[in-house]
Structures are given as C-alpha cells and as structure tokens.
mmCIF file of C-alpha atoms in Angstrom:
data_model
loop_
_atom_site.group_PDB
_atom_site.id
_atom_site.type_symbol
_atom_site.label_atom_id
_atom_site.label_comp_id
_atom_site.label_asym_id
_atom_site.label_seq_id
_atom_site.Cartn_x
_atom_site.Cartn_y
_atom_site.Cartn_z
ATOM 1 C CA MET A 167 51.169 28.162 37.368
ATOM 2 C CA ALA A 168 49.363 25.029 36.343
ATOM 3 C CA ILE A 169 47.006 25.349 33.462
ATOM 4 C CA ARG A 170 43.714 23.465 33.885
ATOM 5 C CA ALA A 171 42.820 21.539 30.789
ATOM 6 C CA GLY A 172 39.460 22.374 29.246
ATOM 7 C CA PRO A 173 36.853 19.873 28.196
ATOM 8 C CA ASP A 174 37.954 17.341 25.624
ATOM 9 C CA PRO A 175 36.795 18.726 22.237
ATOM 10 C CA ALA A 176 36.057 15.193 21.008
ATOM 11 C CA LYS A 177 33.803 14.448 23.986
ATOM 12 C CA ARG A 178 32.122 17.842 23.675
ATOM 13 C CA CYS A 179 31.516 17.137 19.989
ATOM 14 C CA THR A 180 30.167 13.676 20.789
ATOM 15 C CA GLY A 181 27.793 15.099 23.405
ATOM 16 C CA ALA A 182 26.534 17.763 21.023
ATOM 17 C CA THR A 183 26.094 15.186 18.291
ATOM 18 C CA MET A 184 24.093 12.976 20.657
ATOM 19 C CA LEU A 185 21.757 15.851 21.526
ATOM 20 C CA ILE A 186 21.266 16.540 17.828
ATOM 21 C CA ASP A 187 20.455 12.866 17.163
ATOM 22 C CA ILE A 188 17.939 12.768 20.028
ATOM 23 C CA ALA A 189 16.372 15.996 18.759
ATOM 24 C CA LEU A 190 16.143 14.554 15.244
ATOM 25 C CA VAL A 191 14.333 11.454 16.540
ATOM 26 C CA ALA A 192 11.932 13.576 18.619
ATOM 27 C CA VAL A 193 11.210 15.973 15.745
ATOM 28 C CA GLY A 194 10.877 13.031 13.380
ATOM 29 C CA LEU A 195 8.288 11.355 15.634
ATOM 30 C CA LEU A 196 6.220 14.532 15.879
ATOM 31 C CA ALA A 197 6.430 15.093 12.138
ATOM 32 C CA LEU A 198 5.393 11.507 11.377
ATOM 33 C CA PHE A 199 2.415 11.774 13.708
ATOM 34 C CA ALA A 200 1.294 15.175 12.357
ATOM 35 C CA GLY A 201 1.943 14.281 8.736
ATOM 36 C CA GLY A 202 0.025 11.019 9.038
ATOM 37 C CA GLU A 203 -2.925 12.813 10.622
ATOM 38 C CA TRP A 204 -3.021 15.485 7.890
ATOM 39 C CA LEU A 205 -2.674 12.911 5.131
ATOM 40 C CA VAL A 206 -5.553 10.820 6.465
ATOM 41 C CA ARG A 207 -7.773 13.903 6.789
ATOM 42 C CA GLY A 208 -7.046 14.976 3.239
ATOM 43 C CA ALA A 209 -7.318 11.476 1.778
ATOM 44 C CA VAL A 210 -10.659 10.741 3.445
ATOM 45 C CA ALA A 211 -12.036 14.114 2.296
ATOM 46 C CA LEU A 212 -10.823 13.471 -1.262
ATOM 47 C CA ALA A 213 -12.308 9.968 -1.319
ATOM 48 C CA ALA A 214 -15.633 11.320 -0.060
ATOM 49 C CA ARG A 215 -15.625 14.004 -2.772
ATOM 50 C CA LEU A 216 -14.966 11.330 -5.398
ATOM 51 C CA GLY A 217 -17.950 9.377 -4.110
ATOM 52 C CA LEU A 218 -15.990 6.288 -3.053
ATOM 53 C CA PRO A 219 -17.849 3.836 -0.764
ATOM 54 C CA THR A 220 -17.004 4.343 2.913
ATOM 55 C CA LEU A 221 -15.942 0.702 3.193
ATOM 56 C CA ILE A 222 -13.281 1.278 0.532
ATOM 57 C CA ILE A 223 -12.174 4.426 2.373
ATOM 58 C CA SER A 224 -11.822 2.463 5.608
ATOM 59 C CA LEU A 225 -9.922 -0.440 4.062
ATOM 60 C CA THR A 226 -7.559 1.486 1.809
ATOM 61 C CA VAL A 227 -7.342 5.232 2.382
ATOM 62 C CA VAL A 228 -7.374 5.149 6.193
ATOM 63 C CA GLY A 229 -5.464 1.874 6.391
ATOM 64 C CA PHE A 230 -2.633 3.026 4.164
ATOM 65 C CA GLY A 231 -2.750 6.552 5.553
ATOM 66 C CA THR A 232 -2.094 5.455 9.136
ATOM 67 C CA SER A 233 0.663 3.132 7.893
ATOM 68 C CA MET A 234 2.463 5.840 5.908
ATOM 69 C CA PRO A 235 4.936 6.610 8.734
ATOM 70 C CA GLU A 236 6.086 2.973 8.740
ATOM 71 C CA LEU A 237 6.221 2.886 4.941
ATOM 72 C CA LEU A 238 8.280 6.047 4.531
ATOM 73 C CA VAL A 239 10.666 5.154 7.357
ATOM 74 C CA SER A 240 11.268 1.650 5.960
ATOM 75 C CA LEU A 241 11.663 2.961 2.408
ATOM 76 C CA ARG A 242 14.063 5.701 3.481
ATOM 77 C CA ALA A 243 16.106 3.260 5.552
ATOM 78 C CA ALA A 244 16.286 0.641 2.783
ATOM 79 C CA LEU A 245 17.314 3.233 0.182
ATOM 80 C CA ALA A 246 19.996 4.477 2.590
ATOM 81 C CA ASP A 247 21.367 0.916 2.827
ATOM 82 C CA GLN A 248 20.122 0.585 6.420
ATOM 83 C CA ALA A 249 18.151 -2.622 5.935
ATOM 84 C CA ASP A 250 18.224 -3.490 9.648
ATOM 85 C CA ILE A 251 16.203 -0.360 10.467
ATOM 86 C CA ALA A 252 13.814 -1.000 7.558
ATOM 87 C CA LEU A 253 13.070 -4.595 8.579
ATOM 88 C CA GLY A 254 13.297 -3.895 12.313
ATOM 89 C CA ASN A 255 10.680 -1.176 11.947
ATOM 90 C CA VAL A 256 8.141 -3.662 10.518
ATOM 91 C CA VAL A 257 8.915 -6.573 12.828
ATOM 92 C CA GLY A 258 9.194 -4.398 15.926
ATOM 93 C CA SER A 259 5.959 -2.563 15.132
ATOM 94 C CA ASN A 260 4.018 -5.827 14.838
ATOM 95 C CA THR A 261 5.411 -7.157 18.117
ATOM 96 C CA ALA A 262 4.731 -3.851 19.895
ATOM 97 C CA ASN A 263 1.203 -3.694 18.460
ATOM 98 C CA ILE A 264 0.269 -6.941 20.205
ATOM 99 C CA LEU A 265 2.346 -7.064 23.380
ATOM 100 C CA LEU A 266 2.500 -3.331 24.161
ATOM 101 C CA ILE A 267 -0.571 -1.728 22.589
ATOM 102 C CA ILE A 268 -3.080 -4.508 23.274
ATOM 103 C CA GLY A 269 -1.524 -4.940 26.715
ATOM 104 C CA LEU A 270 -1.931 -1.259 27.603
ATOM 105 C CA SER A 271 -5.416 -1.061 26.059
ATOM 106 C CA ALA A 272 -6.701 -4.128 27.935
ATOM 107 C CA LEU A 273 -5.124 -2.819 31.125
ATOM 108 C CA VAL A 274 -7.126 0.400 30.725
ATOM 109 C CA SER A 275 -10.346 -1.490 29.995
ATOM 110 C CA PRO A 276 -10.759 -5.280 29.586
ATOM 111 C CA MET A 277 -11.729 -6.243 26.034
ATOM 112 C CA THR A 278 -14.928 -8.248 25.956
ATOM 113 C CA GLN A 279 -16.278 -8.248 22.402
ATOM 114 C CA TRP A 280 -15.124 -8.724 18.838
ATOM 115 C CA ASP A 281 -16.855 -10.106 15.766
ATOM 116 C CA ASN A 282 -16.121 -13.035 13.470
ATOM 117 C CA ALA A 283 -14.425 -10.793 10.906
ATOM 118 C CA VAL A 284 -11.686 -10.036 13.440
ATOM 119 C CA LYS A 285 -11.255 -13.771 14.079
ATOM 120 C CA ARG A 286 -10.832 -14.342 10.335
ATOM 121 C CA ASP A 287 -8.313 -11.525 10.061
ATOM 122 C CA ALA A 288 -6.410 -12.880 13.085
ATOM 123 C CA VAL A 289 -5.844 -16.134 11.189
ATOM 124 C CA VAL A 290 -4.659 -14.101 8.185
ATOM 125 C CA MET A 291 -2.293 -12.205 10.521
ATOM 126 C CA VAL A 292 -0.680 -15.480 11.659
ATOM 127 C CA CYS A 293 -0.342 -16.688 8.061
ATOM 128 C CA VAL A 294 1.308 -13.396 7.113
ATOM 129 C CA ALA A 295 3.720 -13.736 10.053
ATOM 130 C CA LEU A 296 4.603 -17.233 8.788
ATOM 131 C CA VAL A 297 5.339 -15.719 5.371
ATOM 132 C CA ALA A 298 7.678 -13.227 7.047
ATOM 133 C CA LEU A 299 9.446 -16.026 8.945
ATOM 134 C CA THR A 300 9.974 -17.888 5.666
ATOM 135 C CA LEU A 301 11.338 -14.823 3.881
ATOM 136 C CA VAL A 302 13.893 -13.937 6.580
ATOM 137 C CA GLN A 303 15.504 -17.352 6.228
ATOM 138 C CA PHE A 304 17.174 -15.955 3.129
ATOM 139 C CA ALA A 305 19.874 -13.289 2.959
ATOM 140 C CA GLN A 306 17.632 -10.889 1.091
ATOM 141 C CA ILE A 307 13.948 -10.152 0.510
ATOM 142 C CA GLY A 308 13.930 -9.425 -3.196
ATOM 143 C CA ARG A 309 11.537 -7.768 -5.612
ATOM 144 C CA PRO A 310 9.675 -10.979 -6.592
ATOM 145 C CA SER A 311 8.857 -11.618 -2.920
ATOM 146 C CA GLY A 312 7.797 -7.996 -2.481
ATOM 147 C CA LEU A 313 5.534 -8.160 -5.507
ATOM 148 C CA LEU A 314 3.976 -11.371 -4.196
ATOM 149 C CA MET A 315 3.257 -9.731 -0.821
ATOM 150 C CA VAL A 316 1.640 -6.705 -2.465
ATOM 151 C CA THR A 317 -0.496 -9.078 -4.559
ATOM 152 C CA PHE A 318 -1.570 -10.919 -1.400
ATOM 153 C CA LEU A 319 -2.496 -7.577 0.174
ATOM 154 C CA ALA A 320 -4.642 -6.593 -2.811
ATOM 155 C CA THR A 321 -6.372 -9.987 -2.637
ATOM 156 C CA TYR A 322 -6.978 -9.599 1.093
ATOM 157 C CA LEU A 323 -8.511 -6.142 0.581
ATOM 158 C CA ALA A 324 -10.760 -7.429 -2.207
ATOM 159 C CA VAL A 325 -11.953 -10.391 -0.127
ATOM 160 C CA SER A 326 -12.549 -8.134 2.894
ATOM 161 C CA TYR A 327 -14.557 -5.737 0.755
ATOM 162 C CA ILE A 328 -16.727 -8.519 -0.710
ATOM 163 C CA ALA A 329 -17.261 -10.113 2.708
ATOM 164 C CA GLY A 330 -18.178 -6.733 4.183
ATOM 165 C CA LYS A 331 -20.706 -6.062 1.417
ATOM 166 C CA LYS A 332 -22.303 -9.496 1.868
ATOM 167 C CA ALA A 333 -22.577 -8.932 5.610
ATOM 168 C CA GLY A 334 -24.212 -5.562 4.976
ATOM 169 C CA ASP A 335 -21.274 -3.734 6.582
ATOM 170 C CA THR A 336 -21.006 -0.266 5.103
ATOM 171 C CA GLY A 337 -17.775 0.368 6.977
ATOM 172 C CA GLU A 338 -18.833 3.894 7.770
ATOM 173 C CA LEU A 339 -16.329 6.153 9.443
ATOM 174 C CA GLU A 340 -17.245 7.921 12.638
ATOM 175 C CA GLU A 341 -17.193 11.194 10.729
ATOM 176 C CA THR A 342 -16.614 12.236 7.157
ATOM 177 C CA PRO A 343 -14.877 15.610 7.217
ATOM 178 C CA ASP A 344 -16.498 18.485 5.359
ATOM 179 C CA ILE A 345 -13.347 20.085 3.993
ATOM 180 C CA SER A 346 -13.084 22.466 1.038
ATOM 181 C CA SER A 347 -11.129 21.485 -2.067
ATOM 182 C CA ILE A 348 -8.323 23.909 -1.210
ATOM 183 C CA TRP A 349 -7.893 22.554 2.306
ATOM 184 C CA THR A 350 -8.081 18.981 0.995
ATOM 185 C CA ALA A 351 -5.133 19.710 -1.303
ATOM 186 C CA ILE A 352 -3.256 21.479 1.493
ATOM 187 C CA TYR A 353 -3.722 18.547 3.852
ATOM 188 C CA LEU A 354 -2.545 16.067 1.207
ATOM 189 C CA VAL A 355 0.524 18.022 0.113
ATOM 190 C CA ALA A 356 1.510 19.153 3.609
ATOM 191 C CA GLY A 357 0.919 15.685 5.032
ATOM 192 C CA LEU A 358 3.170 14.012 2.467
ATOM 193 C CA ALA A 359 5.857 16.685 2.812
ATOM 194 C CA VAL A 360 5.917 16.485 6.610
ATOM 195 C CA LEU A 361 5.945 12.676 6.463
ATOM 196 C CA PHE A 362 8.983 12.702 4.180
ATOM 197 C CA LEU A 363 10.799 15.186 6.427
ATOM 198 C CA GLY A 364 9.849 13.189 9.518
ATOM 199 C CA ALA A 365 11.132 9.951 7.998
ATOM 200 C CA GLU A 366 14.412 11.627 7.041
ATOM 201 C CA ALA A 367 14.891 13.078 10.538
ATOM 202 C CA MET A 368 13.966 9.797 12.213
ATOM 203 C CA ILE A 369 16.438 7.736 10.169
ATOM 204 C CA ARG A 370 19.313 10.192 10.589
ATOM 205 C CA GLY A 371 18.751 10.474 14.345
ATOM 206 C CA ALA A 372 18.222 6.753 14.896
ATOM 207 C CA ALA A 373 21.342 5.797 12.953
ATOM 208 C CA GLY A 374 23.371 8.379 14.876
ATOM 209 C CA MET A 375 22.095 7.092 18.237
ATOM 210 C CA ALA A 376 22.944 3.533 17.250
ATOM 211 C CA ARG A 377 26.523 4.539 16.466
ATOM 212 C CA ALA A 378 26.897 6.649 19.614
ATOM 213 C CA PHE A 379 25.589 3.990 22.019
ATOM 214 C CA GLY A 380 27.220 1.095 20.212
ATOM 215 C CA ILE A 381 23.811 -0.457 19.610
ATOM 216 C CA THR A 382 23.032 -2.211 16.376
ATOM 217 C CA GLU A 383 20.720 -0.512 13.911
ATOM 218 C CA ALA A 384 18.471 -3.576 14.137
ATOM 219 C CA VAL A 385 17.822 -2.933 17.854
ATOM 220 C CA ILE A 386 17.132 0.752 17.202
ATOM 221 C CA GLY A 387 14.709 -0.238 14.444
ATOM 222 C CA LEU A 388 12.996 -2.830 16.645
ATOM 223 C CA THR A 389 12.541 -0.422 19.551
ATOM 224 C CA ILE A 390 12.647 3.371 19.147
ATOM 225 C CA VAL A 391 11.714 3.475 15.460
ATOM 226 C CA ALA A 392 9.115 0.694 15.708
ATOM 227 C CA VAL A 393 7.304 2.154 18.710
ATOM 228 C CA GLY A 394 7.569 5.662 17.293
ATOM 229 C CA THR A 395 5.930 4.757 13.990
ATOM 230 C CA SER A 396 3.238 2.807 15.885
ATOM 231 C CA LEU A 397 2.047 5.907 17.771
ATOM 232 C CA PRO A 398 -1.082 6.280 15.558
ATOM 233 C CA GLU A 399 -2.105 2.697 16.391
ATOM 234 C CA LEU A 400 -1.344 3.269 20.074
ATOM 235 C CA ALA A 401 -3.436 6.446 20.207
ATOM 236 C CA THR A 402 -6.347 4.849 18.338
ATOM 237 C CA SER A 403 -6.405 1.727 20.499
ATOM 238 C CA LEU A 404 -6.146 3.621 23.793
ATOM 239 C CA VAL A 405 -8.996 5.953 22.827
ATOM 240 C CA ALA A 406 -11.078 2.931 21.805
ATOM 241 C CA ALA A 407 -10.274 1.256 25.129
ATOM 242 C CA PHE A 408 -11.397 4.320 27.089
ATOM 243 C CA ARG A 409 -14.638 4.257 25.092
ATOM 244 C CA ARG A 410 -14.955 0.484 25.694
ATOM 245 C CA GLN A 411 -14.917 -0.220 21.964
ATOM 246 C CA SER A 412 -12.913 -3.435 22.021
ATOM 247 C CA ASP A 413 -13.569 -4.335 18.404
ATOM 248 C CA ILE A 414 -12.003 -1.092 17.155
ATOM 249 C CA ALA A 415 -8.870 -1.488 19.301
ATOM 250 C CA ILE A 416 -8.405 -5.117 18.254
ATOM 251 C CA GLY A 417 -9.242 -4.570 14.583
ATOM 252 C CA ASN A 418 -6.823 -1.637 14.460
ATOM 253 C CA VAL A 419 -3.927 -3.841 15.617
ATOM 254 C CA VAL A 420 -4.786 -6.890 13.515
ATOM 255 C CA GLY A 421 -5.250 -4.816 10.356
ATOM 256 C CA SER A 422 -2.069 -2.856 11.008
ATOM 257 C CA ASN A 423 -0.012 -6.040 11.421
ATOM 258 C CA ILE A 424 -1.266 -7.384 8.096
ATOM 259 C CA PHE A 425 -0.567 -4.047 6.374
ATOM 260 C CA ASN A 426 2.908 -3.784 7.867
ATOM 261 C CA ILE A 427 4.187 -7.044 6.413
ATOM 262 C CA LEU A 428 2.296 -7.305 3.127
ATOM 263 C CA GLY A 429 2.143 -3.574 2.396
ATOM 264 C CA ILE A 430 5.112 -1.879 4.086
ATOM 265 C CA LEU A 431 7.673 -4.658 3.690
ATOM 266 C CA GLY A 432 6.232 -5.680 0.319
ATOM 267 C CA ILE A 433 6.379 -2.198 -1.213
ATOM 268 C CA THR A 434 9.834 -1.578 0.268
ATOM 269 C CA ALA A 435 11.155 -4.821 -1.242
ATOM 270 C CA VAL A 436 9.661 -3.938 -4.635
ATOM 271 C CA VAL A 437 11.447 -0.565 -4.602
ATOM 272 C CA THR A 438 14.754 -1.985 -3.354
ATOM 273 C CA PRO A 439 15.693 -5.464 -2.060
ATOM 274 C CA VAL A 440 15.939 -5.635 1.732
ATOM 275 C CA GLY A 441 18.914 -7.382 3.308
ATOM 276 C CA VAL A 442 18.224 -9.699 6.264
ATOM 277 C CA ALA A 443 20.507 -10.020 9.302
ATOM 278 C CA GLU A 444 20.723 -13.389 11.084
ATOM 279 C CA ASN A 445 19.098 -12.150 14.309
ATOM 280 C CA PHE A 446 15.765 -11.651 12.529
ATOM 281 C CA ALA A 447 15.532 -15.316 11.524
ATOM 282 C CA ARG A 448 16.827 -16.627 14.860
ATOM 283 C CA PHE A 449 14.969 -14.423 17.309
ATOM 284 C CA ASP A 450 12.971 -11.323 16.322
ATOM 285 C CA VAL A 451 10.603 -12.746 13.704
ATOM 286 C CA PRO A 452 9.960 -15.929 15.762
ATOM 287 C CA VAL A 453 9.011 -13.651 18.693
ATOM 288 C CA MET A 454 6.662 -11.721 16.403
ATOM 289 C CA LEU A 455 5.147 -14.981 15.143
ATOM 290 C CA GLY A 456 4.739 -16.281 18.693
ATOM 291 C CA ALA A 457 2.982 -13.083 19.788
ATOM 292 C CA SER A 458 0.725 -13.237 16.711
ATOM 293 C CA LEU A 459 -0.151 -16.876 17.369
ATOM 294 C CA VAL A 460 -0.986 -16.300 21.041
ATOM 295 C CA PHE A 461 -3.099 -13.259 20.164
ATOM 296 C CA ALA A 462 -4.947 -15.184 17.440
ATOM 297 C CA VAL A 463 -5.705 -18.082 19.812
ATOM 298 C CA ILE A 464 -7.098 -15.614 22.364
ATOM 299 C CA LEU A 465 -9.296 -13.983 19.717
ATOM 300 C CA VAL A 466 -10.548 -17.233 18.166
ATOM 301 C CA ALA A 467 -11.045 -19.277 21.328
ATOM 302 C CA GLY A 468 -11.432 -16.664 24.058
ATOM 303 C CA ARG A 469 -14.185 -14.264 24.973
ATOM 304 C CA THR A 470 -12.305 -11.637 26.924
ATOM 305 C CA ILE A 471 -8.865 -10.080 27.299
ATOM 306 C CA GLY A 472 -8.760 -9.141 30.956
ATOM 307 C CA ARG A 473 -6.139 -7.371 33.032
ATOM 308 C CA PRO A 474 -4.224 -10.580 33.947
ATOM 309 C CA ILE A 475 -3.688 -11.299 30.238
ATOM 310 C CA ALA A 476 -2.837 -7.637 29.658
ATOM 311 C CA LEU A 477 -0.178 -7.754 32.371
ATOM 312 C CA GLY A 478 1.173 -10.961 30.860
ATOM 313 C CA LEU A 479 1.511 -9.307 27.462
ATOM 314 C CA LEU A 480 3.297 -6.292 28.966
ATOM 315 C CA VAL A 481 5.667 -8.515 30.938
ATOM 316 C CA CYS A 482 6.491 -10.412 27.755
ATOM 317 C CA TYR A 483 7.221 -7.135 25.976
ATOM 318 C CA GLY A 484 9.445 -6.025 28.844
ATOM 319 C CA ALA A 485 11.326 -9.328 28.671
ATOM 320 C CA TYR A 486 11.746 -8.899 24.922
ATOM 321 C CA MET A 487 13.189 -5.416 25.429
ATOM 322 C CA CYS A 488 15.600 -6.755 28.051
ATOM 323 C CA ALA A 489 16.706 -9.467 25.652
ATOM 324 C CA LEU A 490 17.365 -6.900 22.922
ATOM 325 C CA PHE A 491 19.428 -4.614 25.114
ATOM 326 C CA GLY A 492 20.950 -7.356 27.274
#
C-alpha cells in the first residue's frame, strides 16, 4: 500500500516562521503606537508640572514624543547591524508623510490655509533633505555628521521658539492633561518600556519577512517599517483634516520630516555610524527630496491643496511603491 507523504517539514516550518514574523510586525506596530501615546501623555503632564512654557512643550516634548517610534526603530536596527532598515525608516517615513499622508488628508478635506511659519519651515525641510542627499553619497553616515545634524536641530528649535515668542504665539496645546504624579510616572515608564518592546518586535519581524520574501531590508524599511512608524502622524493629520484644520495637518508633516532627518538620523548616527547602500543615493533620497521640493513649492506659492493635487500625490506614492517592489 502506498504511503502518502506528509507536508514537507521545511515548508511547514517556513510557513510558521512567516506567521510569527507577521505577528511580530503587527504587535510591534500596536506597541509603538500605544507606547508613543503613553509617553507623550506622561511627558506633557511632567512638563506642565515643571512649569515649562507650552511652546517649549509643543516644540520638544510632543515633537520628540511622537517621533520616538522612529527613533527607537532606527536605533535598534542600526545597533543590530541592519543599517538599511534604520535609514529606510527615516527616508521612507518622510516620503510617506508628504505623498501618502498629505495626499489622504487633502483627499478627505482640501487644505486651504497655512501661516508664514509653515512656509519658513517648508524651506528648512527642503534644506534638510538636501543635507540627507549629500550624506548618502558616502558609504557611511558617521558620528561627526550625526552630531552636526543634532546641532542643527537644536538651532532650529531655538530659532522657532524665539520667532514664536516674537509673534506672540504661546503654542498652547489643545489640552493640558491633569494627571497625578503617580500616573505621570506610570505613563513615562510604561511608554518607554512598550516602545522598546515594540521596536524590538518590529525589527525582528521585518527582518524575518525580508528574508522570507527575498526582499531587501531597505525595501522593508522604506515601506512597512516607515509607514508603521508614521501612524501617529497619519492619525493626527487625518483628524485635523476632518476638523478642517489645515495648518495642523501640514505643520505636523513638515515638523516631523525635519525631526526625522536631523533628530532621528542624527541621534542614530551619533550612537553608531549608519552604513549607506547605493540605492539610497541613486533613487530613494532623490525621491524624498523631490517630494519635499514639490510640497514646499505648493506651500510657498500656492493657496490650496485640493483633491486633484491630493490624487496626484497618492498616484506618485503608488508609483514609488511599484518601483520598489518591481
């Protein structure tokens, strides 16, 4: 009697491993989102208790807090010698912020107003993208470059603070949470812990998926990881679009793009040098720069981002994704 062969153990193992990797990415995304939210809550409450000006809270505490998922993922990837994920996370997030997030937000509700401060920051965003393009021409982004980027970020924050004070902008948050000291500490500690666990899960799952599908770690970093760590920006911008608060949606993206390069990439490079693959210099960073330049021109010269422009941005993002996976 013929004996029917059972499933190939290797294939069964590969399938199980794939499910584990997908689960790790999903859990990592949820943990990054929850941890970032808790950290921001705790940090804002702590800053308020210390009597810090609300403008400083907005520029630093909230800004860095919402960028912590990107920072921890890039740091974890760089320390694990997965530089393509670390750099792809930053570059992919910036491209997605403009083409995907602004595209979706303007599709929900056309953007019709933004102030001169956003126009100024849009020019800074393009300059920062040019810095990134210069740095990826070399095989490695070293500690001196990272330190220089962090210095630029500190200067940008100081100038923004001074300009805001002169303009009479208090930078007040929509709400300052009234949280007890115990809950403030819990939010801070739990937020950081969950962020670290989320970053670990995300990197392990993403690297495993890249190996299983035969996709480079750079593509995984530019797509799944980048979009995943940009979920706070996506949620903020979509809510602002529904409320017809164009300036918040736009400022959120512009500020995030500046933070990502100067802060996330800068701090990562200071901790450990980041290797640069050729595709970043040839294709991915030029695409990011092009998106930044187009967005800046729209903000400086235009008066509205309507649905035709939104569709154009989304089509461009779709084409970029096709090019990555093609």
